[in-house]
mmCIF file of C-alpha atoms and ligand atoms in Angstrom:
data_model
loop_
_atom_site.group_PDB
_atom_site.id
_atom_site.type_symbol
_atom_site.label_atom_id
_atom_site.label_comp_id
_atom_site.label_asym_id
_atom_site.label_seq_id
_atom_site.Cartn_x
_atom_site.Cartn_y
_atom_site.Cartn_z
ATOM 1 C CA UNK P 1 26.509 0.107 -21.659
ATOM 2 C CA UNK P 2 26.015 -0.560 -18.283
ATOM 3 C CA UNK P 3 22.871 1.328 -16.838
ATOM 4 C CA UNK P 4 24.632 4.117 -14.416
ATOM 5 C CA UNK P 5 21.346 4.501 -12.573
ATOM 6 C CA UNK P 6 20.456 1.559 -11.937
ATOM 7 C CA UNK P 7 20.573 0.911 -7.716
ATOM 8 C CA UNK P 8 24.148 -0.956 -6.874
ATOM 9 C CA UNK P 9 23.823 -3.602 -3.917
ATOM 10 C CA UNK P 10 24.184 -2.045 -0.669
ATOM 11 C CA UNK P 11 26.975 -3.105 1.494
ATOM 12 C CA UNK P 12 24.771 -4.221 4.647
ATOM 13 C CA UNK P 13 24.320 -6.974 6.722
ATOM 14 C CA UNK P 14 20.961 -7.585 5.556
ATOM 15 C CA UNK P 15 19.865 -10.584 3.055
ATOM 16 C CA UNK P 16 18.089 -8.325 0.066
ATOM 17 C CA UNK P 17 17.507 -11.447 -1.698
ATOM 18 C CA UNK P 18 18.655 -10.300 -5.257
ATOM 19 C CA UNK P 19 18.126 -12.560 -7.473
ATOM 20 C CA UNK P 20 14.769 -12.824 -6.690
ATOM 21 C CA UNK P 21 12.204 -10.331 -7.996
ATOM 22 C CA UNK P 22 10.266 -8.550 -4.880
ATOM 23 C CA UNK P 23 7.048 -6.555 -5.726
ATOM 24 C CA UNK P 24 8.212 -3.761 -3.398
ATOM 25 C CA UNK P 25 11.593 -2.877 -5.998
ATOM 26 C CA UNK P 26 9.021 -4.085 -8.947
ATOM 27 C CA UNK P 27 6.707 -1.387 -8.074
ATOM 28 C CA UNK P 28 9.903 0.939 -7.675
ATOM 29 C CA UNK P 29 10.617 0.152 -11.422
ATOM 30 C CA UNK P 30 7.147 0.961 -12.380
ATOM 31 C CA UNK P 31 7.272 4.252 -10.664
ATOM 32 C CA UNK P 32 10.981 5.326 -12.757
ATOM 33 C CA UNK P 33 12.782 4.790 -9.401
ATOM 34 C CA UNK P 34 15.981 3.415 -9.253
ATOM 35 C CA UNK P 35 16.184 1.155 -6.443
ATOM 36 C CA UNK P 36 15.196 -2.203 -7.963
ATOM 37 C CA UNK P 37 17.696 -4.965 -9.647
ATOM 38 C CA UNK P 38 18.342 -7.013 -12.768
ATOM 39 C CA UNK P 39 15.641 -10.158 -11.648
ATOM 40 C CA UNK P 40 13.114 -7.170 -10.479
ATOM 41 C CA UNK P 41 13.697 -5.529 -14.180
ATOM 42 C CA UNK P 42 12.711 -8.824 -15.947
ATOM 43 C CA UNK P 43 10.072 -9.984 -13.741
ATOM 44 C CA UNK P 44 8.684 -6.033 -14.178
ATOM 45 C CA UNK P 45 9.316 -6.538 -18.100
ATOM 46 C CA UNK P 46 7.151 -9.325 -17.765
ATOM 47 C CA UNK P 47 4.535 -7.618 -15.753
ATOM 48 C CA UNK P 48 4.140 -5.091 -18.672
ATOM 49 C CA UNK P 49 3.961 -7.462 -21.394
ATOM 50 C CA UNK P 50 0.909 -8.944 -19.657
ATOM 51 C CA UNK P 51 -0.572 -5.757 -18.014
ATOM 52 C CA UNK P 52 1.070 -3.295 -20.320
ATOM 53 C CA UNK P 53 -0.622 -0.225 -17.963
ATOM 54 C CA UNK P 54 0.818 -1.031 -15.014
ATOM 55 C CA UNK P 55 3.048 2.189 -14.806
ATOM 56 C CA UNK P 56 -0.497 4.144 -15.291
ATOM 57 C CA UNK P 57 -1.698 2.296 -12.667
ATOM 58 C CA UNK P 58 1.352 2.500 -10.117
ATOM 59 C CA UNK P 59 0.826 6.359 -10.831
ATOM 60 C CA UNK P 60 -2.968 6.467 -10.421
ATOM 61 C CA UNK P 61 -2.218 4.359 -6.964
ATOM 62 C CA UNK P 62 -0.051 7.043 -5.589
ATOM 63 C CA UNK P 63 -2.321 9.631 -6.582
ATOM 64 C CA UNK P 64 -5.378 7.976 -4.575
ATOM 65 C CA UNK P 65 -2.638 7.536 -1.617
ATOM 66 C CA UNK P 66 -1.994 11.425 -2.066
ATOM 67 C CA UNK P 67 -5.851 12.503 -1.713
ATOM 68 C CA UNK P 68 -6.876 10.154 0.592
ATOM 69 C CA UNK P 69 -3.917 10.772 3.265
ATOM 70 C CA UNK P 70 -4.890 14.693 2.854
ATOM 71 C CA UNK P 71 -8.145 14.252 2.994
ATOM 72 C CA UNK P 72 -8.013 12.302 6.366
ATOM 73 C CA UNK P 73 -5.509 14.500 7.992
ATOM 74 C CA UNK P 74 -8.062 17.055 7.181
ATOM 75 C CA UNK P 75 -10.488 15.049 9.410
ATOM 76 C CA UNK P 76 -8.209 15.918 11.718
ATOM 77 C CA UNK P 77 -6.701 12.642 12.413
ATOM 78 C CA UNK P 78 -3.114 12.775 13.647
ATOM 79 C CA UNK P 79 -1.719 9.400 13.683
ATOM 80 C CA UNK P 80 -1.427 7.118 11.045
ATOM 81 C CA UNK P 81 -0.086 3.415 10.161
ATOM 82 C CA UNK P 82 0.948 3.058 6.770
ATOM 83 C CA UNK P 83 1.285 -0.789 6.000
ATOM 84 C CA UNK P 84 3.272 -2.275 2.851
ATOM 85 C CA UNK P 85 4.901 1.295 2.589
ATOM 86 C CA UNK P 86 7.246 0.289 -0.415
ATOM 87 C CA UNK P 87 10.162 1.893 -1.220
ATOM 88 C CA UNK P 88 10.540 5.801 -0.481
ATOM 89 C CA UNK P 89 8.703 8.128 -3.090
ATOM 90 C CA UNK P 90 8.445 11.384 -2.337
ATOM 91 C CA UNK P 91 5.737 12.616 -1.271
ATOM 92 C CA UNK P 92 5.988 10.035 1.159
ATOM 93 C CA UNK P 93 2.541 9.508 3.732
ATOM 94 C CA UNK P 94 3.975 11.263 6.575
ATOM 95 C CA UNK P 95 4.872 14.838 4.422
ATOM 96 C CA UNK P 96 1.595 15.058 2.765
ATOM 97 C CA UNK P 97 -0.030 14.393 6.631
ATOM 98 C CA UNK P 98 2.032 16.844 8.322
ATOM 99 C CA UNK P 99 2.101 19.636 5.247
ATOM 100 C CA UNK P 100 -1.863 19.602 6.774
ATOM 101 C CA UNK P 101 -0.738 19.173 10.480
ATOM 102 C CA UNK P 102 3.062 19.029 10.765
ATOM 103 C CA UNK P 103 2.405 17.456 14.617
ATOM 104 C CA UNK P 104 1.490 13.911 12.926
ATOM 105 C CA UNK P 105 2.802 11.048 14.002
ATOM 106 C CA UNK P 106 3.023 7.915 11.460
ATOM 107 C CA UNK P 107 4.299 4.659 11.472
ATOM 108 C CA UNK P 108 5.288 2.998 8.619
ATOM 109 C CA UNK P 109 5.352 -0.884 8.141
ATOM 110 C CA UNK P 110 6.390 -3.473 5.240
ATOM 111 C CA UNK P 111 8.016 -6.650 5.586
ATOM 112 C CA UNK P 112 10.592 -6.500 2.663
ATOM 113 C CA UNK P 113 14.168 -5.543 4.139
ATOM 114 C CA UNK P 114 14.871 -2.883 1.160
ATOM 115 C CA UNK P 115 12.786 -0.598 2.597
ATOM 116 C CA UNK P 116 13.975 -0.557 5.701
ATOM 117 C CA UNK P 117 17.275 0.187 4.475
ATOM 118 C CA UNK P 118 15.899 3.298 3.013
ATOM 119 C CA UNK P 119 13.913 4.359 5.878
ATOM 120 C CA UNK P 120 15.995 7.175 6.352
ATOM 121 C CA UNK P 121 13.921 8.673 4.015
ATOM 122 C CA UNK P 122 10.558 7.915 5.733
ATOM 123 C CA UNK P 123 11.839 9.005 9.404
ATOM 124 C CA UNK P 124 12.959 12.451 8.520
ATOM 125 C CA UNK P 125 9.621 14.085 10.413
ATOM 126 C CA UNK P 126 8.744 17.904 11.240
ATOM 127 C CA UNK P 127 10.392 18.445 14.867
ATOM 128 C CA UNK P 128 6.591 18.749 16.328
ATOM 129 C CA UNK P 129 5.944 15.172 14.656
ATOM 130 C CA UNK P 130 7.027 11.302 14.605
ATOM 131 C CA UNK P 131 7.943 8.790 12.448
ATOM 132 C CA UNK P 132 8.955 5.686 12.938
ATOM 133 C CA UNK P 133 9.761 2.599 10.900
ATOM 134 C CA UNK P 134 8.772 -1.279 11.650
ATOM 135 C CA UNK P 135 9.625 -4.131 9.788
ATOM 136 C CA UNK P 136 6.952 -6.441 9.702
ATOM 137 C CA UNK P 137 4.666 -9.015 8.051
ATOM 138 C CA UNK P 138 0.957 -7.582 7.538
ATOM 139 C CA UNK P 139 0.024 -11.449 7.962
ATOM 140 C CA UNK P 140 1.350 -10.788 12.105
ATOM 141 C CA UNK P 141 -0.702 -7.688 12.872
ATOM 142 C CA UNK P 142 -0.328 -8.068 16.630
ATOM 143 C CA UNK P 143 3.865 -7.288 16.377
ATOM 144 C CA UNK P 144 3.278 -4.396 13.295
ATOM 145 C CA UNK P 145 0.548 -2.981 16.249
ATOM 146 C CA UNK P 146 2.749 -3.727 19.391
ATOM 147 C CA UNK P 147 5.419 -2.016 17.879
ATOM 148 C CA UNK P 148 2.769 1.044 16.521
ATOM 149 C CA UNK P 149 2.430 1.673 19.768
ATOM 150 C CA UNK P 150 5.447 3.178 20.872
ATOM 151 C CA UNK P 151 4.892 5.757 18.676
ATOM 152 C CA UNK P 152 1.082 5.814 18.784
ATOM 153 C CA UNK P 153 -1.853 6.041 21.033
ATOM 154 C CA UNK P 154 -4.045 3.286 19.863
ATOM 155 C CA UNK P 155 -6.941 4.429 22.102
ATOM 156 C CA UNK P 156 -7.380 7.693 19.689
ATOM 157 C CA UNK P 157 -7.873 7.243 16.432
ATOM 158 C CA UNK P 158 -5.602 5.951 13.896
ATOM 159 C CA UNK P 159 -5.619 5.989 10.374
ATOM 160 C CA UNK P 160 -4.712 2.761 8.868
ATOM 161 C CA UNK P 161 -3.368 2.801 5.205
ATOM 162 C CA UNK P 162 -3.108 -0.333 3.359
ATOM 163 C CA UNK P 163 -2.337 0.527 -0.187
ATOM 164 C CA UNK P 164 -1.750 -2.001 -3.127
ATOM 165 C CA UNK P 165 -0.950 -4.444 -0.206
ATOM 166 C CA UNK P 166 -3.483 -6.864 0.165
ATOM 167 C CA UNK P 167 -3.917 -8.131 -3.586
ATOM 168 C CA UNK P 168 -0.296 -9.749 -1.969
ATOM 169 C CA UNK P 169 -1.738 -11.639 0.339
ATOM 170 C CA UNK P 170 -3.978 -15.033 -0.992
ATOM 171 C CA UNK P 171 -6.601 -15.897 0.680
ATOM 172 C CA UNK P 172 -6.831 -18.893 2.953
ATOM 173 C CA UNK P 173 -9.272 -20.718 5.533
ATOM 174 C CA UNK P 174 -9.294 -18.309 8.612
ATOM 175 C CA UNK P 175 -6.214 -16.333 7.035
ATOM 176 C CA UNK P 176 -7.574 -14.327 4.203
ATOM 177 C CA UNK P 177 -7.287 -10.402 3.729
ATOM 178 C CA UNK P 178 -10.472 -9.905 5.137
ATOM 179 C CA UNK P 179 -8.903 -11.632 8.663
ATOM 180 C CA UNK P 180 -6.117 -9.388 8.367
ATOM 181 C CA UNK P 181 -8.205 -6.430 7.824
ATOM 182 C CA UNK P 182 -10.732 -7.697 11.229
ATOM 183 C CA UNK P 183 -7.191 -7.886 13.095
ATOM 184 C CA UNK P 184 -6.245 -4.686 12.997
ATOM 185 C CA UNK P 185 -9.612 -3.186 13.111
ATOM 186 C CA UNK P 186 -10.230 -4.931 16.639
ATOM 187 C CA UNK P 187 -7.109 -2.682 18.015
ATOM 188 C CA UNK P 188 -8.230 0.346 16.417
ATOM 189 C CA UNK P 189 -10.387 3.234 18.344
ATOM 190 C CA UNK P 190 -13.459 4.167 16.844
ATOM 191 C CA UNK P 191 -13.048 7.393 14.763
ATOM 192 C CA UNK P 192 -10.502 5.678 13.362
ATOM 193 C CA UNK P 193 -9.843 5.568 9.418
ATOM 194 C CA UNK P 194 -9.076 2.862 6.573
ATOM 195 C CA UNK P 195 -7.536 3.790 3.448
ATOM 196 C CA UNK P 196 -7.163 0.647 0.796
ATOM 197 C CA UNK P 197 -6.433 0.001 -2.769
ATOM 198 C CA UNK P 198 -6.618 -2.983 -4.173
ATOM 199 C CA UNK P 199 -6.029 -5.094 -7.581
ATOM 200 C CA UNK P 200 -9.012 -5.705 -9.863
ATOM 201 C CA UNK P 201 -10.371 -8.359 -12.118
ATOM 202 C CA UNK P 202 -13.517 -6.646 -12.831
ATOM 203 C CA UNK P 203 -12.087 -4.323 -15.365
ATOM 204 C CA UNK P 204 -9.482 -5.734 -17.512
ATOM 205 C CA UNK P 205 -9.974 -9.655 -16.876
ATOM 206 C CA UNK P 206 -7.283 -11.500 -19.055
ATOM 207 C CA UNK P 207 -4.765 -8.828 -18.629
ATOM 208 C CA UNK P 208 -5.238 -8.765 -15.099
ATOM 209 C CA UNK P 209 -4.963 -12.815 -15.049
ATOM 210 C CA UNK P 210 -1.866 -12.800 -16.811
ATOM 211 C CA UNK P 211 -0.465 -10.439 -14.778
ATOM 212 C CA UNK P 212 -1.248 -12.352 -11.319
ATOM 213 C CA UNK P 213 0.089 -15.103 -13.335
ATOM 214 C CA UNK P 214 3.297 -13.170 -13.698
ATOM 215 C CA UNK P 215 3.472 -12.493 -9.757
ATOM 216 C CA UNK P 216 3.222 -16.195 -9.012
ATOM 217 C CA UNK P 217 5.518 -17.450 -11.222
ATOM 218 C CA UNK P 218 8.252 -15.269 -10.017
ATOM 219 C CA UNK P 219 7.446 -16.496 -6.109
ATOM 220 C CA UNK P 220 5.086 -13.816 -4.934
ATOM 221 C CA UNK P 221 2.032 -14.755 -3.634
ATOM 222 C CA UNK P 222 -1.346 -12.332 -5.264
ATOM 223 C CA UNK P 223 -5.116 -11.856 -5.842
ATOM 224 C CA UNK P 224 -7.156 -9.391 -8.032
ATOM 225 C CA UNK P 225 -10.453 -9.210 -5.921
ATOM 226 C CA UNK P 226 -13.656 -8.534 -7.297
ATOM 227 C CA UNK P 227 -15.513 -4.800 -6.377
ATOM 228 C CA UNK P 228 -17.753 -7.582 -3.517
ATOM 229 C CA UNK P 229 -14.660 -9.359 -1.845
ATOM 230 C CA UNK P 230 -13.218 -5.969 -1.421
ATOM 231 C CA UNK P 231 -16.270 -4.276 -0.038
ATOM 232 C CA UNK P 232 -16.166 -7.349 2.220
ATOM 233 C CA UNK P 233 -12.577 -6.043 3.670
ATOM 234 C CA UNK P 234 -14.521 -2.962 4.972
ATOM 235 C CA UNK P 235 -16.557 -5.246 7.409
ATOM 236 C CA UNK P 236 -17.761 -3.097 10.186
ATOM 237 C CA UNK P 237 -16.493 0.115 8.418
ATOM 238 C CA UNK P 238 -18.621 3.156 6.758
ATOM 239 C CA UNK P 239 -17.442 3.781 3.204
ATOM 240 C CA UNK P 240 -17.095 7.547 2.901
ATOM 241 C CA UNK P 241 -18.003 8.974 -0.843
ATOM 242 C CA UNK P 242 -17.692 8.353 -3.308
ATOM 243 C CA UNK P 243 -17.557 4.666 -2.382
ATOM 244 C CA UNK P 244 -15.537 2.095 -3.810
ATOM 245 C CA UNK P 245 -14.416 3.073 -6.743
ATOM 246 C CA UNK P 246 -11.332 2.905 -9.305
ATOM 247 C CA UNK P 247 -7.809 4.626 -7.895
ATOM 248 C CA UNK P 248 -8.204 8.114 -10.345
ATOM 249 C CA UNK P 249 -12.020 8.108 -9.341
ATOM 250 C CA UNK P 250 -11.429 8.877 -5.814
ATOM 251 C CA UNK P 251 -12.121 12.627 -5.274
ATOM 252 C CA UNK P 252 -9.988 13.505 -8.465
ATOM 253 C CA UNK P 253 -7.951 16.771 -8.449
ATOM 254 C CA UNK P 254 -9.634 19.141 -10.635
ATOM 255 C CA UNK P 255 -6.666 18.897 -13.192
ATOM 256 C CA UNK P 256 -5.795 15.155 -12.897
ATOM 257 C CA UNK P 257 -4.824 13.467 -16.198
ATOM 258 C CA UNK P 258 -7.575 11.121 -16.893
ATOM 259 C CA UNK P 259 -6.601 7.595 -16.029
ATOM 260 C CA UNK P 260 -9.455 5.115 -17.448
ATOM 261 C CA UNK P 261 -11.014 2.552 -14.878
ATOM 262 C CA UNK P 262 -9.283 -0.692 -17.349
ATOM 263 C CA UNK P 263 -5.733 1.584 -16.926
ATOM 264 C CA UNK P 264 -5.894 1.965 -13.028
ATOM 265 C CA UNK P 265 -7.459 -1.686 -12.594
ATOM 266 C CA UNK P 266 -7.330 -0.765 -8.674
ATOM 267 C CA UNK P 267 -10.207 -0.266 -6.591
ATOM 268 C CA UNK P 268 -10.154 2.422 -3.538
ATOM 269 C CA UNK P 269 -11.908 3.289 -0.388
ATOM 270 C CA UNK P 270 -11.590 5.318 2.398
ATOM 271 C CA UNK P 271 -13.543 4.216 5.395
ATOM 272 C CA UNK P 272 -14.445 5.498 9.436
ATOM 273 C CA UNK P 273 -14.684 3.432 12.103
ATOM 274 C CA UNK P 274 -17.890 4.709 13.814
ATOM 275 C CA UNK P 275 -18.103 2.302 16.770
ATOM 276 C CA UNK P 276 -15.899 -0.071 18.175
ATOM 277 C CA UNK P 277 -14.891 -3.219 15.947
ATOM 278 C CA UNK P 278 -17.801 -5.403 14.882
ATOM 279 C CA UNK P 279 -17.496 -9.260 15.705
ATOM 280 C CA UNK P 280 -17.358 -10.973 11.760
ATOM 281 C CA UNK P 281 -19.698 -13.078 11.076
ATOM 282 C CA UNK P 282 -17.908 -16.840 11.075
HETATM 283 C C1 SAM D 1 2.922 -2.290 -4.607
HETATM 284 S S1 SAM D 1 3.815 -1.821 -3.187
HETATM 285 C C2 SAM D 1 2.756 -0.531 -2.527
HETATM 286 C C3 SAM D 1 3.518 0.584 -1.850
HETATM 287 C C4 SAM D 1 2.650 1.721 -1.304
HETATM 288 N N1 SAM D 1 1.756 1.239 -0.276
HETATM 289 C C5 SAM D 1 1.854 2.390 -2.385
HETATM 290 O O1 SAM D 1 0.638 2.111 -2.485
HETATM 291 O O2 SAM D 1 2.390 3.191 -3.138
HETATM 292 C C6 SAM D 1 3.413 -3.179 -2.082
HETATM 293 C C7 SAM D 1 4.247 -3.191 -0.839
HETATM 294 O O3 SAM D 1 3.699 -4.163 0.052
HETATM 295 C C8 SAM D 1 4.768 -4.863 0.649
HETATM 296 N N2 SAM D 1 4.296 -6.175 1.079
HETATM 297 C C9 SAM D 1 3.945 -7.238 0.309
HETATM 298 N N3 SAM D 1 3.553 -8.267 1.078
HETATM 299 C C10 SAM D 1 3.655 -7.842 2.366
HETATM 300 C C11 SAM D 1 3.399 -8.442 3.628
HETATM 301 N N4 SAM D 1 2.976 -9.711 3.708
HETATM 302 N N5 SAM D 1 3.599 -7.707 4.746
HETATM 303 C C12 SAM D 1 4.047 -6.423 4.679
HETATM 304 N N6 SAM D 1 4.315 -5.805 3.510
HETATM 305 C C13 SAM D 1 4.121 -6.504 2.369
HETATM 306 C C14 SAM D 1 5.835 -4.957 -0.430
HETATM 307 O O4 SAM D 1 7.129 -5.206 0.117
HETATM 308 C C15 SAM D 1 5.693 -3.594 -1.069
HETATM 309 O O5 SAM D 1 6.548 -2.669 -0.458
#
């Protein structure tokens, strides 16, 4: 029986790559949406064999993106750039900002061409807010910023969302996460905000090894970081409360479904810029 709801290849000018298993229609899977493909469904069925939580923890993920977006927009920041956006799931960022203040602006970035061919999705704002949509590669900060700035004033504060992102991104000499992370932060005003989850070892080590393992053998690039290397992201940052702690441990709901730290496997921070960006220690 062929699977009716499974997503049919769009008839675009853009290369999706299908054949190939991207962790933005992966994710999709995980989450029950539809708009991944046969190579994505067998490189996912491989991700649950060796991580067999990993719809808990897409779930969890979300939730933290949920309470932390609200939370900030409560702050009474306006603005926000949402990097490695994925695939539309409702809520998406920019309704749970502007349900709080519906004259929000966000920008939304990721650098896999399925999402932008369901940004239609992302850019459907309140009239007294923004959105806009950039394709672009977290690993180039200065064009995801140049192009932020059309749609928002980098002088005030931003806040910057980077959420089960960087555990794509290996780290290199001078090229790591934590240079991506000092990037961005040197264009952002203080005030500003940083919202990031991020892949663990520290919980469930083997599963979590064979499930990187799974990522790189199907041509995607990823690294669990310990609860230190990502506390080292947050260079030059203040790490609200509760701190850095596992996805459903951030300010839980008071009737969240209890996710265990070994399900979520995800660490999550929210963090203010208090001063201007710090030079990093070399
Ligand atoms: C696991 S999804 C997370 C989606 C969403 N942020 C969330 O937390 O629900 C990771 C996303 O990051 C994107 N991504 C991976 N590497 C990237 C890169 N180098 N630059 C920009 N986006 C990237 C993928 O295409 C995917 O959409």
């Amino acid at each position: 029986m062929p699977d009716e709801t499974a997503q049919q290849p769009p008839q675009i000018g853009i290369n999706l790559d299908i054949h190939r298993p991207h962790s933005a229609r992966m994710y999709d899977y995980y989450l029950g949406g539809v708009t991944n493909f046969p190579a994505d469904r067998e490189a996912a069925g491989r991700a649950l064999d060796a991580f067999p939580n990993i719809r808990i923890a897409a779930h969890a993920n979300r939730g933290f993106m949920h309470r932390s977006i609200r939370a900030i927009a409560a702050l009474g920041v306006d603005q926000f750039l949402d990097v490695g956006t994925g695939i539309p799931t409702s809520p998406n960022l920019h309704e749970i900002a502007q349900r709080v203040n519906p004259a929000v602006r966000a920008v939304y970035a990721d650098n896999d061409p399925i999402v932008l061919t369901h940004a239609e999705a992302l850019l459907n704002s309140t009239p007294e807010g923004r959105t806009t949509y950039v394709q672009g590669d977290v690993r180039d900060p200065g064009t995801i910023l140049d192009a932020a700035a059309e749609t928002l004033d980098l002088s005030r504060p931003v806040a910057l969302s980077m959420n089960a992102l960087l555990h794509f991104i290996a780290d290199r000499p001078g090229h790591g996460a934590a240079d991506i992370v000092a990037a961005f932060t040197a264009r952002l005003a203080p005030g500003s905000y940083l919202a990031i989850s991020h892949f663990t070892p520290d919980f469930e080590p083997e599963a979590t090894a064979r499930l990187v393992e799974v990522y790189r053998n199907s041509g995607t690039e990823a690294q669990a970081r310990t609860r230190d290397e990502i506390a080292a992201l947050f260079h030059g940052w203040r790490v609200l409360e509760p701190g850095i702690v596992s996805t459903p441990r951030w300010r839980p709901d008071a009737d969240i479904v209890t996710v265990t730290d070994q399900q979520a496997s995800c660490y999550a921070a929210v963090a203010r810029l208090d001063r201007s960006a710090p030079t990093r220690p070399v």
